[in-house]
Structure formats: C-alpha cells, structure tokens
Coordinates of C-alpha atoms and ligand atoms in Angstrom, one line a residue:
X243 CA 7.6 -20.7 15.8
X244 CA 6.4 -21.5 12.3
X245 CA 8.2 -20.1 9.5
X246 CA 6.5 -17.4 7.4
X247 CA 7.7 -17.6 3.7
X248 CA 6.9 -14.0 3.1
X249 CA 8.2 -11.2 2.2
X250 CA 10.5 -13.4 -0.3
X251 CA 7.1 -15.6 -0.7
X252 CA 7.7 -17.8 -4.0
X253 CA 4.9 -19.4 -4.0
X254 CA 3.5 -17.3 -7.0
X255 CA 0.8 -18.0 -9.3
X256 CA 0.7 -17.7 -12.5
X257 CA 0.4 -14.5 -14.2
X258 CA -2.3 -13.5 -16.2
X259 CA -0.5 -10.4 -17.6
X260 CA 2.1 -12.1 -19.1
X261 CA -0.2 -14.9 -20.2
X262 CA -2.3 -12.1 -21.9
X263 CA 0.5 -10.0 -23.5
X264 CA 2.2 -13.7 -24.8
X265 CA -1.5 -14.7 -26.0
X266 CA -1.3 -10.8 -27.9
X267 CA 2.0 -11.0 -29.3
X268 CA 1.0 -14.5 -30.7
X269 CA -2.7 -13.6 -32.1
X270 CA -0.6 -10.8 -33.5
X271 CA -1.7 -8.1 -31.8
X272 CA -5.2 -9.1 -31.3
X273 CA -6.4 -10.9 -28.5
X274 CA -9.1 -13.8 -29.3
X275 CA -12.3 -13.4 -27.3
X276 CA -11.9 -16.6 -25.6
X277 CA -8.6 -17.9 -25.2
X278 CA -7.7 -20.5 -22.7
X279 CA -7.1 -18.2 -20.5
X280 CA -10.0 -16.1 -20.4
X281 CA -11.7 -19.6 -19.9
X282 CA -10.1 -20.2 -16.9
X283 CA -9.7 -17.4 -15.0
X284 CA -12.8 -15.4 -15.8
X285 CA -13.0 -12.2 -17.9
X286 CA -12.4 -9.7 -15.6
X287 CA -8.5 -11.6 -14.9
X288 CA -8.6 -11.4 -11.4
X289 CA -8.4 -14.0 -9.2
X290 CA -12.3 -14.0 -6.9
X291 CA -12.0 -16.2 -4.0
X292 CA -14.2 -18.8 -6.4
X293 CA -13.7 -17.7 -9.6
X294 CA -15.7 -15.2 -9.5
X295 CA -14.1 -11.7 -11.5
X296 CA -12.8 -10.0 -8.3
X297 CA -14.3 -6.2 -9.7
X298 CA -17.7 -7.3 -9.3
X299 CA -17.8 -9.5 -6.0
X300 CA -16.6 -6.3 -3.4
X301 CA -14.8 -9.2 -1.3
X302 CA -11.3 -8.9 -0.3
X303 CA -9.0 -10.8 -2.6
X304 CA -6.8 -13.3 -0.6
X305 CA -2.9 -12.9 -1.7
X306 CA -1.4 -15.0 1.0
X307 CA -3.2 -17.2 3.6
X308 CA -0.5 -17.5 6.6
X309 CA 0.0 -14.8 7.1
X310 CA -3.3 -13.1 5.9
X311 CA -2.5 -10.6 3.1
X312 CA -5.7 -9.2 1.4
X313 CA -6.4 -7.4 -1.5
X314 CA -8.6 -4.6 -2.2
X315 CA -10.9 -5.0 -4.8
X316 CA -10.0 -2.1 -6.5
X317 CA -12.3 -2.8 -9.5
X318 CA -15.2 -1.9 -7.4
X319 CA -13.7 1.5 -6.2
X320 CA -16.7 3.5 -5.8
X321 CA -16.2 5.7 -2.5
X322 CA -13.9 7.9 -1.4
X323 CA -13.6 5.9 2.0
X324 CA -12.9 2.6 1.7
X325 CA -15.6 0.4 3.9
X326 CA -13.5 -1.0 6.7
X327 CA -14.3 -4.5 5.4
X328 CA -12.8 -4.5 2.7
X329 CA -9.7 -2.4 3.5
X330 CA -6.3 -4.4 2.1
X331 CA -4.5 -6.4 5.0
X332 CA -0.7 -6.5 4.9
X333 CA 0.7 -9.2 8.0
X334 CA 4.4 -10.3 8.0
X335 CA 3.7 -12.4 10.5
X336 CA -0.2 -14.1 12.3
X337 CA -1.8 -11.6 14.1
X338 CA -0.9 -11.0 17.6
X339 CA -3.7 -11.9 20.3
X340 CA -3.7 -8.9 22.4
X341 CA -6.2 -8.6 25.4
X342 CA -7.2 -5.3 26.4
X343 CA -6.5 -5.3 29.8
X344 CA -3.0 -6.2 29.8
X345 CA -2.0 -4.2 27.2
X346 CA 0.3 -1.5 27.8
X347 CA 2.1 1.0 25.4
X348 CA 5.7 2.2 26.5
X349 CA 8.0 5.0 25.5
X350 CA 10.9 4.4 25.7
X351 CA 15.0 5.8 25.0
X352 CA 15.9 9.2 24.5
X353 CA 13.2 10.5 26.8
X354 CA 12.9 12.4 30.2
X355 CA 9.9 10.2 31.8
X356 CA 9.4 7.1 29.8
X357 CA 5.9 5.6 30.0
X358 CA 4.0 3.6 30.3
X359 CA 0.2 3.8 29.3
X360 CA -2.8 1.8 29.3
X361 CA -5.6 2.3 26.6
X362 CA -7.8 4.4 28.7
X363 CA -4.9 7.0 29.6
X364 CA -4.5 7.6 25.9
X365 CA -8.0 7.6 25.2
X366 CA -7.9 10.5 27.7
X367 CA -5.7 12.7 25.3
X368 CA -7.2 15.2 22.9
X369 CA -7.4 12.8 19.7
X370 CA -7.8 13.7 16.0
X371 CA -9.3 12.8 12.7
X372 CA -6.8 12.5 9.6
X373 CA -8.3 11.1 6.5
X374 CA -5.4 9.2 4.9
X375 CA -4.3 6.6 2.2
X376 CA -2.1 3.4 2.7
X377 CA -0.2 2.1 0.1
X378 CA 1.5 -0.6 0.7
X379 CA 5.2 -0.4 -0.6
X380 CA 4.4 -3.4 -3.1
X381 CA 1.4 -2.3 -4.4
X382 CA 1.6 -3.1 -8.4
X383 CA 4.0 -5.6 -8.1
X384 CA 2.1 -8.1 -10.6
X385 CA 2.9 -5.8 -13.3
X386 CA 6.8 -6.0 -12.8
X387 CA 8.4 -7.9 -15.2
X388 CA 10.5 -10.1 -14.8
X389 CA 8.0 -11.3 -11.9
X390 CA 9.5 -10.4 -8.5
X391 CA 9.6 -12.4 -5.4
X392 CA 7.3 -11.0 -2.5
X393 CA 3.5 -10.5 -2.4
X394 CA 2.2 -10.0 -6.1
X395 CA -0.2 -7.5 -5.4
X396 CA -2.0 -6.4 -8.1
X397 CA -4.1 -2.9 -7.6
X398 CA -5.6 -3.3 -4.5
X399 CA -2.5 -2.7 -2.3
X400 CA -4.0 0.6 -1.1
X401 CA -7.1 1.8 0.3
X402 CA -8.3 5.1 1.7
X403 CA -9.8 5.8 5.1
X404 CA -10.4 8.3 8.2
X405 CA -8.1 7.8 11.1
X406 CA -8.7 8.6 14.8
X407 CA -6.5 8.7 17.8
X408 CA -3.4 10.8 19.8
X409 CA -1.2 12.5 17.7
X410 CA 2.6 10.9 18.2
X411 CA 3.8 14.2 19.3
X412 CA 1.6 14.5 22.0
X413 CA 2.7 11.4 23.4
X414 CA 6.4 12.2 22.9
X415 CA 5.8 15.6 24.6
X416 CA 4.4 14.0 27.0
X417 CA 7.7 12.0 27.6
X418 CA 9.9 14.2 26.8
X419 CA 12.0 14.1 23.9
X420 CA 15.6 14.3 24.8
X421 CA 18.5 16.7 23.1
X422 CA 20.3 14.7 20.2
X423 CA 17.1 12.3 19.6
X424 CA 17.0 11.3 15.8
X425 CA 14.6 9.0 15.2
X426 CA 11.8 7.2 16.8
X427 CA 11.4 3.5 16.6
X428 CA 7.7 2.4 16.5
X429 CA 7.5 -1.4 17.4
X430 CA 4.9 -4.2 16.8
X431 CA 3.7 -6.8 19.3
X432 CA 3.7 -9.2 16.4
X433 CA 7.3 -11.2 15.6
X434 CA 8.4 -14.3 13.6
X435 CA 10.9 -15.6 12.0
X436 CA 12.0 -16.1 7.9
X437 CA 14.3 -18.8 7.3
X438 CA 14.8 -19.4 3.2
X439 CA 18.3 -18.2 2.6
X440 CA 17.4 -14.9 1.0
X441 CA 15.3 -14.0 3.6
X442 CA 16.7 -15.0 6.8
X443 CA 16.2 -13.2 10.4
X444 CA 18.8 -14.0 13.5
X445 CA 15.5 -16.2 14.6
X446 CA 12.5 -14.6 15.9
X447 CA 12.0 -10.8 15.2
X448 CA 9.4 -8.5 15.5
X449 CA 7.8 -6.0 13.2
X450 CA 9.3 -2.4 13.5
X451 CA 9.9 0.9 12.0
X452 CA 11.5 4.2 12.2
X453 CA 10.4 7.4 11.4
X454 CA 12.5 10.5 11.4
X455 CA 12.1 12.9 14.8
X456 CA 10.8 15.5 12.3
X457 CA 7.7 13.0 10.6
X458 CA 7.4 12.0 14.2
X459 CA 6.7 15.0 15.4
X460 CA 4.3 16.0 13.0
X461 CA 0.5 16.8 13.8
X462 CA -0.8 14.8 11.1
X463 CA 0.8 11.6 12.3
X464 CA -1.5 9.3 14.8
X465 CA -1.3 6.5 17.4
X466 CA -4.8 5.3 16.1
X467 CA -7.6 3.1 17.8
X468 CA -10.6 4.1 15.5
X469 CA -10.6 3.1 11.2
X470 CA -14.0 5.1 9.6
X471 CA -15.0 5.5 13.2
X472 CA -15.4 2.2 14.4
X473 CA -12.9 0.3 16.7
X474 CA -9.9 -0.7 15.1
X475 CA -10.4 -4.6 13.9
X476 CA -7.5 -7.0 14.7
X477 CA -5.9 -7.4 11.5
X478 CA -5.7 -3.6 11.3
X479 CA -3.5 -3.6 14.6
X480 CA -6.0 -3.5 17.7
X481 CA -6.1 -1.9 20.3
X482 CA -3.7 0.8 18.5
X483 CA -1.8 1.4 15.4
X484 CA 0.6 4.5 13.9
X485 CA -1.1 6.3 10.8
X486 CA 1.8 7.6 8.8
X487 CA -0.1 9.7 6.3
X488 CA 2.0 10.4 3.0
X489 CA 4.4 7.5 4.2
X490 CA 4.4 4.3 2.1
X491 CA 1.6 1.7 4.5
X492 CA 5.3 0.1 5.8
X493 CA 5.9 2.8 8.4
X494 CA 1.8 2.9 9.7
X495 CA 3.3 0.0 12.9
X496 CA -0.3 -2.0 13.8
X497 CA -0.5 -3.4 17.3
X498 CA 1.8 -0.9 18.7
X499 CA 3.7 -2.0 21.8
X500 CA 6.6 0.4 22.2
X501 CA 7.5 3.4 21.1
X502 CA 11.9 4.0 21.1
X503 CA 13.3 7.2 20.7
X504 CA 16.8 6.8 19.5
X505 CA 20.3 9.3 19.3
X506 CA 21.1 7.3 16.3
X507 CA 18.8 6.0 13.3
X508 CA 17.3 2.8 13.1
X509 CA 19.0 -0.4 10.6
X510 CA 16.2 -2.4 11.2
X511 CA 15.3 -5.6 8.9
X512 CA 12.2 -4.1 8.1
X513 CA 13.9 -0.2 7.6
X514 CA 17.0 -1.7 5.6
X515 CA 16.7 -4.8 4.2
X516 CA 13.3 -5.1 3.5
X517 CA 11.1 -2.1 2.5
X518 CA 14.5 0.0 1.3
X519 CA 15.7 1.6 -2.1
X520 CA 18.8 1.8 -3.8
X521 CA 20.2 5.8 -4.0
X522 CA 22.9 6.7 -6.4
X523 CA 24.9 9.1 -4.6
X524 CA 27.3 10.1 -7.2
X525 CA 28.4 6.6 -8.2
X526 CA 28.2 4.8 -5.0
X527 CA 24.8 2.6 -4.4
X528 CA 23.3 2.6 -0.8
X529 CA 20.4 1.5 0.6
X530 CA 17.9 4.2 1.8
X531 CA 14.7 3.1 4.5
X532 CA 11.5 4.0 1.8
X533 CA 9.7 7.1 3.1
X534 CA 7.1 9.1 1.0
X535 CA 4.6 8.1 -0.9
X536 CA 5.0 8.9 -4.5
X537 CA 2.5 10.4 -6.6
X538 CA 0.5 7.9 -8.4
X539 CA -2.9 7.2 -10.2
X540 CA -4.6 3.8 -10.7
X541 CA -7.4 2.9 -13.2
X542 CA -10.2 0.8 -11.3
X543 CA -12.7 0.6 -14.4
X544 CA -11.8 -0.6 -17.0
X545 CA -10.3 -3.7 -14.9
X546 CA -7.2 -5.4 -16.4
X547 CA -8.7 -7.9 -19.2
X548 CA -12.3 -6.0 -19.2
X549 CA -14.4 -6.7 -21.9
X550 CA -15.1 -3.1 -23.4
X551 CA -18.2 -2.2 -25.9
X552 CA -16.2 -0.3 -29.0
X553 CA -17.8 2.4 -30.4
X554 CA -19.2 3.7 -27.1
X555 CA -18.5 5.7 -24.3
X556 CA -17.1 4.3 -21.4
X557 CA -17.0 5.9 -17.8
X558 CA -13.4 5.2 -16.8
X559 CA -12.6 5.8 -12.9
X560 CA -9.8 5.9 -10.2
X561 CA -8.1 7.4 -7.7
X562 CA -4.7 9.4 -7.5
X563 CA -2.6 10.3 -4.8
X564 CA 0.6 11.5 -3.0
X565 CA 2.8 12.0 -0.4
X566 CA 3.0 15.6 1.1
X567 CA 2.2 17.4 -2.0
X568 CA -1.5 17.6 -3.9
X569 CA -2.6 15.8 -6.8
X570 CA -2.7 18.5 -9.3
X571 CA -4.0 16.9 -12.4
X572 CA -5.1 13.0 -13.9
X573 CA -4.3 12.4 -17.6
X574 CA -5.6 9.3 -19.6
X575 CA -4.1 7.9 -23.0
X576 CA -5.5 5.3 -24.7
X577 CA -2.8 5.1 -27.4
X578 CA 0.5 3.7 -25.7
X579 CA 1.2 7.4 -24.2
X580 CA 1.3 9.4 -27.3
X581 CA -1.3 11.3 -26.3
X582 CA -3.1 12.7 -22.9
X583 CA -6.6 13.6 -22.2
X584 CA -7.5 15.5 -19.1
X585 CA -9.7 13.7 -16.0
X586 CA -11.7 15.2 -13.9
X587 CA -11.0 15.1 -10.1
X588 CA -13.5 14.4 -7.9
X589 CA -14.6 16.6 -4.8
X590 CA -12.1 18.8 -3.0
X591 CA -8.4 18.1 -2.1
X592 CA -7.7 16.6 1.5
X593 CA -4.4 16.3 2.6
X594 CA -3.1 12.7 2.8
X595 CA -6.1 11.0 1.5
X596 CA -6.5 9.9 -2.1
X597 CA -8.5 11.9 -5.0
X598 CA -11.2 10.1 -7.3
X599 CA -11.3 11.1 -10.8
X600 CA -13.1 10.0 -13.6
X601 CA -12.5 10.3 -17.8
X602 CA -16.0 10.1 -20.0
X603 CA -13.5 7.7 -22.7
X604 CA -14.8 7.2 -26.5
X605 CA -14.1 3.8 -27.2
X606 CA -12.5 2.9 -30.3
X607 CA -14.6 1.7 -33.4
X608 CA -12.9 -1.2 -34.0
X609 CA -12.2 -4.5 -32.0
X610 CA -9.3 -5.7 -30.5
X611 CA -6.7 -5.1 -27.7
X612 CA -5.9 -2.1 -26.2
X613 CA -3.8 -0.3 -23.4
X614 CA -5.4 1.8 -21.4
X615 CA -2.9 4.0 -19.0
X616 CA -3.3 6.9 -16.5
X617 CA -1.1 9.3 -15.0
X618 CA -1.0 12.1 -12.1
X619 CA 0.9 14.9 -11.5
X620 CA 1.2 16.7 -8.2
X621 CA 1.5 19.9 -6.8
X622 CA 5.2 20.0 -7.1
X623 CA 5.1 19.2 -10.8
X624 CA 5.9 15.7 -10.0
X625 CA 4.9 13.7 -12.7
X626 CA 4.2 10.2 -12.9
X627 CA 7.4 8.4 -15.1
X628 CA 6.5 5.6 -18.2
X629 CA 9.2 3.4 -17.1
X630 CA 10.6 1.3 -14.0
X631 CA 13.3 3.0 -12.0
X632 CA 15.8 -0.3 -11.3
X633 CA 16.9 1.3 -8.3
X634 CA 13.8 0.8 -6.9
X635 CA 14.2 -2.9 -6.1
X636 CA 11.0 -4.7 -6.2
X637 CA 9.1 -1.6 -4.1
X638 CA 7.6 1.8 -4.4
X639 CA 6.0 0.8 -8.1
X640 CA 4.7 4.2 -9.4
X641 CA 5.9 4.5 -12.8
X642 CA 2.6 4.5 -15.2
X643 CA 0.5 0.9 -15.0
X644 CA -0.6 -0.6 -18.5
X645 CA -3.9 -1.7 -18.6
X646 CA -5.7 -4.3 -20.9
X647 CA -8.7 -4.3 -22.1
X648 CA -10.7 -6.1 -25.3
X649 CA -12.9 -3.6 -27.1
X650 CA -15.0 -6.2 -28.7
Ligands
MTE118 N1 3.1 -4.7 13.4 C1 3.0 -4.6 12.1 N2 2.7 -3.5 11.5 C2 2.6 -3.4 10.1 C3 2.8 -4.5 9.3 C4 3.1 -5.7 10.0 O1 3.2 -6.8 9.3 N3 3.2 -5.7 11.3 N4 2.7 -4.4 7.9 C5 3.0 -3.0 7.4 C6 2.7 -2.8 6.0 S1 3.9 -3.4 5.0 C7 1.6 -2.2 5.5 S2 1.4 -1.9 3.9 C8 0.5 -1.7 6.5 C9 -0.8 -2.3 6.0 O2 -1.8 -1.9 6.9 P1 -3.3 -2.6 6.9 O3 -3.0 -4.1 7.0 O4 -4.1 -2.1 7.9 O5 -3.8 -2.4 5.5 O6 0.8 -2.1 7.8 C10 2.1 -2.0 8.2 N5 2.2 -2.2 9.6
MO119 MO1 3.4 -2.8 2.8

C-alpha cells in the first residue's frame, strides 16, 4: 500500500500571495506591472495546468496528483450549476475500482434488519432532487498565513450542483433504527494509509464519517447515484455517494460501502483528528467533528492578481452561501473594509445550494494595488468575520478573503 502524503501534504508550492503582498510592501505599496513574478506565473496568478491563467481556461486546476485533488476554476464561475466536469475532486486516498455487480451497500449496528442492497434495490426507492453546495473544509487555505500544511486550495474548493438519489432516512427506516442510536457512521470503500509522524494511521484505514441521528435523518440528506443528472463519475464516488447539504464536503462519504448506526458517537481519524475544531468550553479546549457549513461569499471576478482598467466600471461576480440558514445579503468594499456597498443576488433562494451575486464596481481613477473584499450575511444575522478564528485549526476558512488586483 503506497503512502499518501496528504492531508499533512508538504509538498507546497510557492505562494503567490505572499510573493505579491512582499513585492507590495517593497514597491511601497504599489505593485510594478511586471514583476518577476507576474512573469512567471501569468497575470491572472493562478497556477493553469500549462501556464495558462486558470480564470480563463475552464479546466480543473490540479492541487495534488496521487491522490487526485482538483480545483475549481472559480474564476470562470458563470452558472449557478457547476458542469459536472469541472466540479472540484477531493481524494484522501486513489479512487476505489468498484464494479457494479458486486457492489453491495450494507446497514449495519443499531438496527432491526440490517441490509444488505444492491444498486437496483435502491434505485427502486422513491429518490429525490436536492440542489446543494460542497465546500470542502479547506477551501481558502492559500490565504492562511503562516501557510498551513494540507491541500492549499485556493477558491475553487467548492462547487454547486443538483443531487439525485434515496434519501438516508428512507434507507434507515427501512432498517430500522434502534432505541438509543446516536449517530450513523457512513463509510468509504476507499482506505490507505499516512505514515509522516504528524500524520500517522494504525496502517491501512478507510475513509469515514459520522453524522448525528438527527442530520441523518433529515429529508434533505441523500445516498446519491446521479450529479446534474447524469451518472455519478468515479472520482465523485460511483456507484453511490452521501450528499450532506449545509455540511462542510467532509461528511458527503463517496463510494459508499456501509452504512453503521452507533449507541455511541463516532472518534474517527477523519471525525477527530482530521477535519475537527477546537471549542472553548469555558477555558477547557476540545476537539469538536466540523459540521455546518458557515456562511461565506467568494469573489470569482476580479481573480486574485487581475489586471483591472481604472477609471471604469467593472462587473464584479460570485457566489455566497450557508449552512441551514439563507444568504440574506452580499456586501463589497473596495477600501480595506471601511466601507460596504450592497450586491445584488442573483435568482431566488434554494435551500442548500449557493447564491450568485454580482456588484456593477467603479474602479478607482488612479493606478496601483488594491484589495478587493466581499462579505455575506445570512438569514440568522450571521455575518461574515474580518479576521481568522485560531481555534479553527487550519479548516472551516470563512472569515472575509482579500483579494488583489492591479488597477492599471
Ligand atoms: N470515501 C471518501 N469520501 C469522501 C472523501 C474521500 O476522500 N473519500 N473526501 C471528502 C471530502 S474532504 C470532500 S470535500 C468531498 C469532495 O467531494 P467531491 O470530490 O465530489 O468534490 O468528498 C468527501 N467524501
Ligand atoms: Mo474536504
């Protein structure tokens, strides 16, 4: 079994944001047109698989090769699904050959009549659509600073797109849930192994995740076989994945191959070492499994290191989103935060997915550098924070995103 060197994968590249604000600080405040480099990485400072500025080329920007972990161009956001192509991949470990004949999806523990199904029994089952975002839980992480060990996604840890299959709770009625059941273990068919001394597994694991009886049990949560209504590709966890809708993408199990309904809840590497948060409960620190999405919007144009036209008007765009609340409102500041202007949304809500918005911006008259920031609130009156919770390890990134751009 070969070692996989994520999710403590220190095999970084360089950063370009830190590059750019070290090449700001030292042009004093302004950035020169063509610095070293803008000469080598292109304008749009994101890494194309040939050079090419990611924004403009619509292919999926590789992160990691083995295992494959793909970024969305989220430059080119331009539709409120995201074409199944170019949705983000997130593997911890290679993709699991599966053929469809042998496949079999058991349930498992705390149950009456544990099961045992084969695709076409839970093809059988009334299914439903949910339109919903995944984010992964280190989504952002590029912009933490100091840089953080793991996957340095940039913005295109998330995408956005229409789910089909059995809702979880039908399944689990159909097992029978059991009194005192707390939890409900969803398990991948794909394992391996980490062996660098921050990262190490007792030997070969596989992928798995809990979910709370209650999220379980909810109608909006899926065992999925169809992604924008065609079959559900390999790397997205054929022949049938969970769809956590407002969970962070961590708890949305691919190549499902059992389902374990537990008395007691789940420790899990992936529910407690990896993907957790520290919570301060009055003075003591513990680890908590991360759960909901938090509300958060992203800029896609201007990309980071865009070259902007000054004295102009510039269609900014993006997308905003949550985890069981709405997005109420998108602000934009072009001056550091000082003050907001209001986006528009685009179309109407729908629960779980994400919300484009766009912002008709005025660019400034004169050249230069300049941070360009947005921010959503939700439903709740949750509002987006300016700085980095530390408790939040090197996860759940939704504090507000500075991006770069050269009016010029
Ligand atoms: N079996 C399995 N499921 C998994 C993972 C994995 O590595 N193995 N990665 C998780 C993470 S961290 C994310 S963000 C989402 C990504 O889903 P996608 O690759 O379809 O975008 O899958 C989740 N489900
Ligand atoms: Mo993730």
């Amino acid at each position: 079994m070969k070692a996989c060197p994520d999710p403590f994968d220190g095999s970084s590249r360089l950063r370009d944001r830190r590059g750019f604000l070290q090449r700001v600080a030292a042009a004093g405040g302004v950035v020169p047109l063509v610095g070293p480099g803008f000469a080598r990485r292109g304008l749009a400072g994101q890494e194309g698989a040939d050079g090419v500025p990611s924004g403009t080329s619509g292919v999926l920007i590789p992160r990691q090769r083995n295992p494959e972990n793909l970024e969305y161009p989220f430059a080119s956001l331009d539709s409120f699904l995201t074409p199944n192509e170019q949705f983000f991949v997130r593997t911890h470990f290679e993709v699991p050959e599966i053929a469809r004949g042998d496949w079999r999806l058991a349930v498992t523990g705390e149950v009456e009549r544990p099961l045992e199904l084969r695709e076409e029994e839970l093809r059988a089952m009334p299914s439903r659509t949910v339109t919903a975002v995944i984010e992964c839980n280190g989504n952002g992480r590029d912009f933490l600073d100091p840089p953080q060990v793991g996957i340095r996604w940039e913005l295109g840890g998330v995408s956005n797109a229409e789910w089909t299959g059995v809702p979880l709770a039908a399944v689990l009625e159909r097992a029978g849930v059991k009194r005192g059941a707390v939890e409900v273990v969803l398990e991948g068919a794909d394992q391996g192994q980490y062996r660098e001394p921050v990262a190490r597994t007792p030997g070969v694991i596989r992928y798995s995740r809990s979910l709370s009886l209650q999220k379980a049990m909810s109608p909006e949560v899926l065992l999925a076989y169809a992604m924008n209504g065609r079959e559900l590709t390999s790397r997205h966890g054929f022949p049938l994945r969970a769809v956590v809708p407002g969970w962070y993408g961590m708890a949305s199990v691919k190549w499902l191959r059992r389902i374990e309904v537990t008395s007691r809840p789940f420790l899990g590497y992936f529910q407690t070492f990896a993907y957790s948060i520290w919570e301060d409960r009055g003075g003591l620190l513990s680890l908590a499994p991360v759960t909901e999405l938090r509300v958060k919007a992203q800029i896609a144009r201007p990309a980071s290191f865009e070259v902007v036209p000054r004295g102009s008007t510039y269609l900014v765009r993006g997308a905003a989103w949550t985890g069981a609340e709405a997005v109420a409102k998108v602000e934009f500041s072009d001056d550091g935060g000082e003050s907001w202007s209001l986006a528009t949304l685009e179309g109407p809500t729908v629960p779980f997915a994400w919300r484009l918005w766009r912002f008709v911006w005025r660019t400034p008259d004169r050249p230069g550098r300049k941070v360009v920031m947005a921010r959503a609130t939700d439903s709740a009156g949750q509002v987006q924070p300016m700085t980095r919770d530390p408790l939040l390890r090197d996860t759940s990134i939704s504090h507000v995103l500075p991006i770069e751009v050269e009016v010029a």
